[in-house]
């Protein structure tokens, strides 16, 4: 592979030695089940063939030296294994640093440092989880370099913990799980309450999954995200007075109908409505897909977007415009919705395979006319999760 050869040469140039190991960690896209993970609901994501590569050598001292081809101007970032504090000027390297600290906090013996060269081909800030990809990449590097007895699910949990506690983003477990546990050509139905999961083959005769990137600059995603979480926690606190539950994901549609008036604040009520109905929609959607009824799956994707737009209010003009452009093309598109945290980032659509070019042309034209700049599109290949390549 030419890419790998180039990365090996880059490593040698930066660190004056040849890399000994090469790892890969994918990005992810979620097909349905949005903002349900931290509400104890179900999600249905898959791992992508784009992701983050890491080339490494082990060191004799306690230094960790990291270099990213995506941030060449920042140069090599160096820190000591005894000094694992968040430092703003360490920028992207805080993600691997947070994972190393979390592993150590859990008692794993990481006694030596290492050199890493990173290269990612997930568009940055696109909502395809470049940060979770880097966290799992660091996890597999630690496991392999230090022969740690640790399974993938524990690495998934520690990566999430690093993001929550070290980076300070209160994300759920979906991204890290999809990236660590991904399997080629399958999406994962994951119950985020119990972490029970199963793989579901994605086989859409004549149709393809297409990601549309709004290319909107990343803005207040993290603070808005934490705000939605707090709103759902408030809804849960109120509903717990009437029903014995530990998460919104345990409620049925009937439960919501009978309890909704207990939530006085209409905004909190809408947030709870989305969380509960999106969870039910996800279970329904997976069933329809498994029965080869992709038409109904598409309709449920559309409903998911409407709920995220009107009740959860995490879309915005860029995502809505891109999704509406897809909805305009009923003869080519089965369904379309925003994916990930929202407020920008990407959409996911099911598009007729032989009409993808027309779909992209129409969507680009409409989006550019309204928003003023172009979106980007990627046809999805569903890949395996985080792994050692060589
Ligand atoms: C982000 C978070 C996930 C999940 C999604 C919304 O990607 O990292 O945990 O909450 O948003 O579904």
Short mmCIF file of C-alpha atoms and ligand atoms in Angstrom, two decimals:
data_model
loop_
_atom_site.label_atom_id
_atom_site.label_comp_id
_atom_site.label_asym_id
_atom_site.label_seq_id
_atom_site.Cartn_x
_atom_site.Cartn_y
_atom_site.Cartn_z
CA UNK A 1 0.00 0.00 0.00
CA UNK A 2 1.45 3.30 -1.07
CA UNK A 3 -0.05 5.20 1.87
CA UNK A 4 1.68 2.92 4.40
CA UNK A 5 5.02 3.17 2.57
CA UNK A 6 4.79 6.98 2.65
CA UNK A 7 3.94 6.96 6.33
CA UNK A 8 6.91 4.69 7.08
CA UNK A 9 9.21 7.14 5.31
CA UNK A 10 7.70 10.04 7.25
CA UNK A 11 8.28 8.18 10.51
CA UNK A 12 11.93 7.56 9.68
CA UNK A 13 12.42 11.20 8.80
CA UNK A 14 10.86 12.47 12.05
CA UNK A 15 12.23 9.91 14.53
CA UNK A 16 15.49 8.78 12.83
CA UNK A 17 14.58 5.09 13.01
CA UNK A 18 12.23 2.70 11.23
CA UNK A 19 8.77 2.06 12.71
CA UNK A 20 8.29 -1.41 14.17
CA UNK A 21 4.49 -1.58 14.29
CA UNK A 22 1.52 -0.13 12.39
CA UNK A 23 -2.06 0.18 13.66
CA UNK A 24 -5.40 1.42 12.28
CA UNK A 25 -8.52 2.73 13.97
CA UNK A 26 -11.64 3.62 11.93
CA UNK A 27 -14.08 6.52 12.07
CA UNK A 28 -17.76 5.76 12.56
CA UNK A 29 -21.15 6.72 11.21
CA UNK A 30 -24.43 6.16 13.02
CA UNK A 31 -27.33 4.89 10.90
CA UNK A 32 -30.07 5.58 13.45
CA UNK A 33 -30.40 6.08 17.25
CA UNK A 34 -29.11 9.61 17.83
CA UNK A 35 -28.62 11.14 21.26
CA UNK A 36 -29.90 7.91 22.77
CA UNK A 37 -26.61 6.44 24.05
CA UNK A 38 -26.29 8.59 27.18
CA UNK A 39 -30.03 8.07 27.76
CA UNK A 40 -29.62 4.31 28.11
CA UNK A 41 -31.12 3.65 24.69
CA UNK A 42 -30.14 1.78 21.53
CA UNK A 43 -27.83 2.91 18.73
CA UNK A 44 -27.03 1.42 15.32
CA UNK A 45 -23.59 2.62 14.14
CA UNK A 46 -20.87 1.11 11.97
CA UNK A 47 -17.12 1.53 11.54
CA UNK A 48 -15.78 3.16 8.36
CA UNK A 49 -12.83 2.38 6.10
CA UNK A 50 -11.47 5.89 6.69
CA UNK A 51 -9.72 6.36 10.02
CA UNK A 52 -6.46 6.99 11.85
CA UNK A 53 -3.12 5.24 11.25
CA UNK A 54 -0.41 5.02 13.92
CA UNK A 55 3.21 3.90 13.43
CA UNK A 56 5.31 3.28 16.51
CA UNK A 57 8.60 2.33 18.16
CA UNK A 58 9.15 1.64 21.84
CA UNK A 59 11.62 3.82 23.77
CA UNK A 60 14.01 2.98 26.62
CA UNK A 61 13.17 6.11 28.61
CA UNK A 62 9.84 7.49 29.92
CA UNK A 63 9.18 9.95 27.12
CA UNK A 64 6.19 9.83 24.78
CA UNK A 65 6.87 11.65 21.51
CA UNK A 66 3.99 12.19 19.09
CA UNK A 67 3.80 13.68 15.62
CA UNK A 68 0.75 14.09 13.40
CA UNK A 69 0.87 14.46 9.64
CA UNK A 70 -2.44 16.33 9.97
CA UNK A 71 -0.92 19.03 12.19
CA UNK A 72 2.60 19.33 10.82
CA UNK A 73 2.97 22.93 11.98
CA UNK A 74 2.62 21.81 15.61
CA UNK A 75 5.62 19.49 15.20
CA UNK A 76 6.63 16.77 17.68
CA UNK A 77 4.81 16.94 21.01
CA UNK A 78 6.71 15.44 23.91
CA UNK A 79 5.73 14.59 27.47
CA UNK A 80 6.87 12.36 30.27
CA UNK A 81 4.92 9.33 31.52
CA UNK A 82 5.06 10.86 35.00
CA UNK A 83 3.51 14.12 33.80
CA UNK A 84 0.14 13.22 32.36
CA UNK A 85 -1.74 16.49 32.78
CA UNK A 86 -4.06 18.18 30.27
CA UNK A 87 -2.09 20.95 28.58
CA UNK A 88 -3.80 23.25 26.12
CA UNK A 89 -0.65 23.71 24.03
CA UNK A 90 -0.42 19.94 23.56
CA UNK A 91 -3.52 20.30 21.42
CA UNK A 92 -4.52 17.01 19.69
CA UNK A 93 -1.96 15.05 21.76
CA UNK A 94 -4.21 15.47 24.82
CA UNK A 95 -6.34 12.61 23.41
CA UNK A 96 -3.56 9.99 23.50
CA UNK A 97 -2.27 11.49 26.74
CA UNK A 98 -5.71 11.11 28.34
CA UNK A 99 -5.90 7.47 27.28
CA UNK A 100 -2.42 6.71 28.68
CA UNK A 101 -3.41 8.34 31.97
CA UNK A 102 -6.66 6.38 32.12
CA UNK A 103 -4.86 3.06 31.50
CA UNK A 104 -2.37 3.91 34.28
CA UNK A 105 -5.21 4.92 36.62
CA UNK A 106 -6.73 1.48 36.01
CA UNK A 107 -3.47 -0.13 37.13
CA UNK A 108 -1.95 -1.06 33.77
CA UNK A 109 1.84 -1.08 33.79
CA UNK A 110 3.10 1.38 31.19
CA UNK A 111 6.70 1.78 32.19
CA UNK A 112 8.38 2.89 28.98
CA UNK A 113 7.73 5.67 26.54
CA UNK A 114 7.23 5.35 22.78
CA UNK A 115 7.29 7.32 19.54
CA UNK A 116 4.15 7.61 17.40
CA UNK A 117 3.46 9.07 13.98
CA UNK A 118 -0.23 9.61 13.32
CA UNK A 119 -2.10 10.17 10.09
CA UNK A 120 -5.89 10.45 9.85
CA UNK A 121 -8.07 10.63 6.75
CA UNK A 122 -11.31 11.36 8.60
CA UNK A 123 -12.17 14.97 7.84
CA UNK A 124 -11.50 16.88 11.10
CA UNK A 125 -14.51 18.11 13.04
CA UNK A 126 -16.87 16.37 10.62
CA UNK A 127 -18.69 14.40 13.31
CA UNK A 128 -17.28 11.07 12.10
CA UNK A 129 -15.43 10.65 15.41
CA UNK A 130 -11.81 11.40 14.65
CA UNK A 131 -11.25 11.85 18.39
CA UNK A 132 -12.69 8.47 19.44
CA UNK A 133 -10.71 6.93 16.57
CA UNK A 134 -7.49 8.38 18.02
CA UNK A 135 -8.43 7.22 21.53
CA UNK A 136 -8.92 3.61 20.42
CA UNK A 137 -5.76 3.79 18.32
CA UNK A 138 -3.84 4.78 21.46
CA UNK A 139 -5.51 1.93 23.36
CA UNK A 140 -4.42 -0.72 20.86
CA UNK A 141 -0.91 0.72 20.79
CA UNK A 142 -0.70 0.45 24.60
CA UNK A 143 -2.11 -3.06 24.66
CA UNK A 144 0.28 -4.30 22.00
CA UNK A 145 3.41 -2.42 23.05
CA UNK A 146 3.15 -3.42 26.72
CA UNK A 147 1.52 -6.87 26.27
CA UNK A 148 -1.45 -5.83 28.39
CA UNK A 149 -4.17 -8.31 29.31
CA UNK A 150 -7.12 -6.17 28.29
CA UNK A 151 -10.09 -6.88 26.04
CA UNK A 152 -11.62 -4.54 23.47
CA UNK A 153 -14.70 -3.65 25.52
CA UNK A 154 -12.50 -2.52 28.44
CA UNK A 155 -10.48 -0.41 25.99
CA UNK A 156 -13.71 1.08 24.65
CA UNK A 157 -14.76 2.02 28.19
CA UNK A 158 -11.38 3.48 29.10
CA UNK A 159 -11.33 5.53 25.88
CA UNK A 160 -14.74 6.96 26.75
CA UNK A 161 -13.52 7.67 30.28
CA UNK A 162 -10.53 9.59 28.87
CA UNK A 163 -12.84 11.71 26.73
CA UNK A 164 -15.21 12.37 29.68
CA UNK A 165 -12.69 13.04 32.42
CA UNK A 166 -9.49 14.19 30.70
CA UNK A 167 -10.89 16.06 27.69
CA UNK A 168 -14.10 17.11 29.47
CA UNK A 169 -16.63 16.12 26.81
CA UNK A 170 -19.46 14.20 28.38
CA UNK A 171 -20.01 11.81 25.43
CA UNK A 172 -21.86 8.50 25.60
CA UNK A 173 -20.30 5.19 24.63
CA UNK A 174 -21.51 4.88 21.02
CA UNK A 175 -18.48 6.25 19.16
CA UNK A 176 -15.83 4.33 21.05
CA UNK A 177 -17.91 1.13 20.89
CA UNK A 178 -18.55 1.36 17.14
CA UNK A 179 -14.87 2.06 16.47
CA UNK A 180 -13.46 -0.63 18.75
CA UNK A 181 -16.03 -3.33 17.99
CA UNK A 182 -16.80 -2.62 14.31
CA UNK A 183 -17.09 -5.51 11.86
CA UNK A 184 -16.87 -5.41 8.08
CA UNK A 185 -20.20 -4.95 6.29
CA UNK A 186 -22.16 -4.90 9.57
CA UNK A 187 -23.78 -2.27 11.74
CA UNK A 188 -23.94 -2.87 15.50
CA UNK A 189 -27.19 -2.78 17.42
CA UNK A 190 -25.99 -1.72 20.86
CA UNK A 191 -28.11 -1.35 23.98
CA UNK A 192 -26.20 1.37 25.82
CA UNK A 193 -27.88 0.51 29.11
CA UNK A 194 -26.59 -3.08 29.28
CA UNK A 195 -23.89 -3.01 26.56
CA UNK A 196 -25.56 -6.05 24.99
CA UNK A 197 -24.95 -5.92 21.26
CA UNK A 198 -25.33 -7.84 18.04
CA UNK A 199 -24.10 -7.40 14.48
CA UNK A 200 -26.54 -6.85 11.66
CA UNK A 201 -25.43 -7.38 8.06
CA UNK A 202 -25.95 -4.31 5.88
CA UNK A 203 -26.98 -5.64 2.55
CA UNK A 204 -28.94 -3.11 0.52
CA UNK A 205 -29.43 -4.48 -2.92
CA UNK A 206 -28.88 -1.68 -5.45
CA UNK A 207 -28.47 1.03 -2.78
CA UNK A 208 -25.48 2.59 -1.02
CA UNK A 209 -24.92 4.57 2.15
CA UNK A 210 -23.67 8.05 1.32
CA UNK A 211 -22.27 10.52 3.88
CA UNK A 212 -22.78 14.22 3.19
CA UNK A 213 -20.46 16.61 5.03
CA UNK A 214 -21.86 20.11 5.63
CA UNK A 215 -18.28 21.43 5.97
CA UNK A 216 -19.60 23.79 8.62
CA UNK A 217 -16.81 24.99 10.91
CA UNK A 218 -17.01 23.28 14.29
CA UNK A 219 -18.48 25.73 16.77
CA UNK A 220 -20.28 25.22 20.05
CA UNK A 221 -20.87 21.49 19.62
CA UNK A 222 -19.37 20.45 22.95
CA UNK A 223 -21.18 22.98 25.14
CA UNK A 224 -24.51 22.43 23.36
CA UNK A 225 -23.98 18.68 23.68
CA UNK A 226 -23.44 18.92 27.43
CA UNK A 227 -26.55 21.14 27.65
CA UNK A 228 -28.72 18.46 25.98
CA UNK A 229 -27.38 15.86 28.38
CA UNK A 230 -28.27 18.05 31.36
CA UNK A 231 -31.79 18.59 29.96
CA UNK A 232 -32.31 14.82 29.66
CA UNK A 233 -31.01 14.30 33.19
CA UNK A 234 -33.58 16.81 34.40
CA UNK A 235 -36.36 14.94 32.54
CA UNK A 236 -35.20 11.67 34.10
CA UNK A 237 -35.12 13.21 37.57
CA UNK A 238 -38.78 14.28 37.20
CA UNK A 239 -40.02 11.01 35.67
CA UNK A 240 -38.29 8.96 38.37
CA UNK A 241 -40.78 10.42 40.85
CA UNK A 242 -43.53 8.54 38.99
CA UNK A 243 -41.84 5.37 37.72
CA UNK A 244 -38.94 3.18 38.84
CA UNK A 245 -36.46 3.67 36.03
CA UNK A 246 -32.74 4.28 35.72
CA UNK A 247 -32.77 5.81 32.22
CA UNK A 248 -35.16 7.33 29.66
CA UNK A 249 -34.40 4.39 27.38
CA UNK A 250 -36.49 2.13 29.62
CA UNK A 251 -39.72 3.95 28.79
CA UNK A 252 -42.26 2.99 26.10
CA UNK A 253 -44.28 5.31 23.92
CA UNK A 254 -47.31 4.65 26.17
CA UNK A 255 -45.25 5.54 29.26
CA UNK A 256 -44.27 8.81 27.64
CA UNK A 257 -47.85 9.66 26.68
CA UNK A 258 -49.11 9.02 30.21
CA UNK A 259 -46.24 10.84 31.96
CA UNK A 260 -45.41 13.72 29.63
CA UNK A 261 -47.59 16.27 31.43
CA UNK A 262 -45.57 15.75 34.60
CA UNK A 263 -42.74 17.59 32.86
CA UNK A 264 -43.79 21.24 33.20
CA UNK A 265 -41.05 22.81 31.07
CA UNK A 266 -41.98 22.32 27.38
CA UNK A 267 -38.32 22.27 26.29
CA UNK A 268 -37.41 19.49 28.72
CA UNK A 269 -40.57 17.63 27.62
CA UNK A 270 -39.48 17.80 23.95
CA UNK A 271 -35.99 16.54 24.78
CA UNK A 272 -37.44 13.56 26.65
CA UNK A 273 -39.85 12.88 23.78
CA UNK A 274 -36.98 12.63 21.31
CA UNK A 275 -34.84 10.43 23.56
CA UNK A 276 -37.68 7.97 24.23
CA UNK A 277 -39.20 7.80 20.73
CA UNK A 278 -35.83 7.71 18.94
CA UNK A 279 -34.91 4.67 20.98
CA UNK A 280 -38.13 2.88 19.98
CA UNK A 281 -37.62 3.99 16.38
CA UNK A 282 -34.13 2.47 16.36
CA UNK A 283 -35.34 -0.97 17.43
CA UNK A 284 -38.10 -0.81 14.81
CA UNK A 285 -35.64 0.31 12.14
CA UNK A 286 -33.22 -2.56 12.73
CA UNK A 287 -36.09 -5.05 12.50
CA UNK A 288 -37.27 -3.59 9.18
CA UNK A 289 -33.76 -3.66 7.75
CA UNK A 290 -33.34 -7.28 8.79
CA UNK A 291 -36.61 -8.04 6.98
CA UNK A 292 -35.15 -6.40 3.85
CA UNK A 293 -37.68 -3.58 4.07
CA UNK A 294 -35.29 -0.71 3.41
CA UNK A 295 -38.16 1.57 2.41
CA UNK A 296 -39.51 1.60 5.96
CA UNK A 297 -35.95 1.89 7.30
CA UNK A 298 -35.58 5.03 5.17
CA UNK A 299 -38.86 6.49 6.45
CA UNK A 300 -37.69 5.94 10.03
CA UNK A 301 -34.42 7.74 9.19
CA UNK A 302 -36.46 10.69 7.94
CA UNK A 303 -38.57 10.69 11.12
CA UNK A 304 -35.38 10.59 13.17
CA UNK A 305 -34.16 13.75 11.46
CA UNK A 306 -37.48 15.55 12.02
CA UNK A 307 -37.36 14.65 15.69
CA UNK A 308 -33.73 15.86 16.00
CA UNK A 309 -34.72 19.07 14.19
CA UNK A 310 -37.96 19.91 16.01
CA UNK A 311 -37.78 18.25 19.42
CA UNK A 312 -34.08 17.86 20.18
CA UNK A 313 -33.07 20.98 18.20
CA UNK A 314 -29.57 19.88 17.24
CA UNK A 315 -29.68 20.30 13.45
CA UNK A 316 -29.35 23.86 12.09
CA UNK A 317 -29.69 25.26 8.58
CA UNK A 318 -26.70 23.42 7.11
CA UNK A 319 -27.82 19.92 8.14
CA UNK A 320 -31.47 20.68 7.34
CA UNK A 321 -30.60 21.97 3.87
CA UNK A 322 -28.49 18.93 3.04
CA UNK A 323 -31.19 16.54 4.27
CA UNK A 324 -33.94 18.44 2.43
CA UNK A 325 -31.90 18.27 -0.78
CA UNK A 326 -31.85 14.48 -0.33
CA UNK A 327 -35.57 14.36 0.46
CA UNK A 328 -36.28 16.32 -2.78
CA UNK A 329 -34.88 13.37 -4.74
CA UNK A 330 -37.51 10.76 -3.89
CA UNK A 331 -36.78 8.64 -6.96
CA UNK A 332 -33.14 8.20 -5.90
CA UNK A 333 -33.15 8.43 -2.10
CA UNK A 334 -34.78 6.05 0.39
CA UNK A 335 -34.02 8.10 3.51
CA UNK A 336 -31.73 10.79 4.89
CA UNK A 337 -30.88 12.24 8.30
CA UNK A 338 -28.22 14.03 10.27
CA UNK A 339 -25.75 11.73 12.03
CA UNK A 340 -23.61 12.22 15.15
CA UNK A 341 -23.90 15.06 17.65
CA UNK A 342 -25.36 17.56 15.16
CA UNK A 343 -24.98 21.38 14.93
CA UNK A 344 -23.01 20.78 11.71
CA UNK A 345 -21.07 17.67 10.78
CA UNK A 346 -22.57 15.06 8.50
CA UNK A 347 -25.74 13.50 7.10
CA UNK A 348 -26.28 9.88 6.10
CA UNK A 349 -28.49 8.90 3.16
CA UNK A 350 -29.50 5.70 1.41
CA UNK A 351 -29.09 6.36 -2.30
CA UNK A 352 -29.73 4.29 -5.44
CA UNK A 353 -26.35 3.00 -6.52
CA UNK A 354 -26.71 4.01 -10.17
CA UNK A 355 -27.88 7.54 -9.28
CA UNK A 356 -25.13 8.58 -6.84
CA UNK A 357 -23.53 11.11 -9.21
CA UNK A 358 -26.85 12.82 -9.92
CA UNK A 359 -27.63 12.80 -6.21
CA UNK A 360 -24.33 14.50 -5.41
CA UNK A 361 -24.73 17.08 -8.19
CA UNK A 362 -28.23 18.10 -7.19
CA UNK A 363 -27.42 18.22 -3.47
CA UNK A 364 -24.25 20.23 -4.03
CA UNK A 365 -26.04 22.78 -6.18
CA UNK A 366 -28.94 23.28 -3.78
CA UNK A 367 -26.68 23.42 -0.70
CA UNK A 368 -24.24 25.88 -2.24
CA UNK A 369 -27.06 28.16 -3.37
CA UNK A 370 -28.51 28.39 0.15
CA UNK A 371 -25.41 28.07 2.36
CA UNK A 372 -22.76 29.70 0.17
CA UNK A 373 -20.14 26.94 0.10
CA UNK A 374 -19.97 23.33 -1.08
CA UNK A 375 -20.65 20.15 0.90
CA UNK A 376 -18.52 16.99 0.41
CA UNK A 377 -19.71 13.43 -0.12
CA UNK A 378 -18.27 9.99 0.66
CA UNK A 379 -19.71 6.61 -0.30
CA UNK A 380 -19.48 4.45 2.82
CA UNK A 381 -17.47 1.25 3.10
CA UNK A 382 -18.15 -0.50 6.39
CA UNK A 383 -14.90 -1.81 7.85
CA UNK A 384 -13.51 -3.74 10.82
CA UNK A 385 -12.78 -2.02 14.12
CA UNK A 386 -9.45 -0.87 15.63
CA UNK A 387 -6.62 -3.30 14.87
CA UNK A 388 -2.91 -3.92 14.41
CA UNK A 389 -1.99 -3.95 10.71
CA UNK A 390 1.64 -5.09 10.95
C1 LIG B 1 -21.59 12.26 19.75
C2 LIG B 1 -21.24 11.51 21.04
C3 LIG B 1 -21.97 10.16 21.11
C4 LIG B 1 -23.46 10.32 20.85
C5 LIG B 1 -23.71 11.17 19.60
C6 LIG B 1 -25.17 11.50 19.41
O1 LIG B 1 -21.08 11.58 18.66
O2 LIG B 1 -19.85 11.32 21.14
O3 LIG B 1 -21.72 9.55 22.37
O4 LIG B 1 -24.11 10.85 21.97
O5 LIG B 1 -22.99 12.40 19.64
O6 LIG B 1 -25.91 10.36 19.12
#
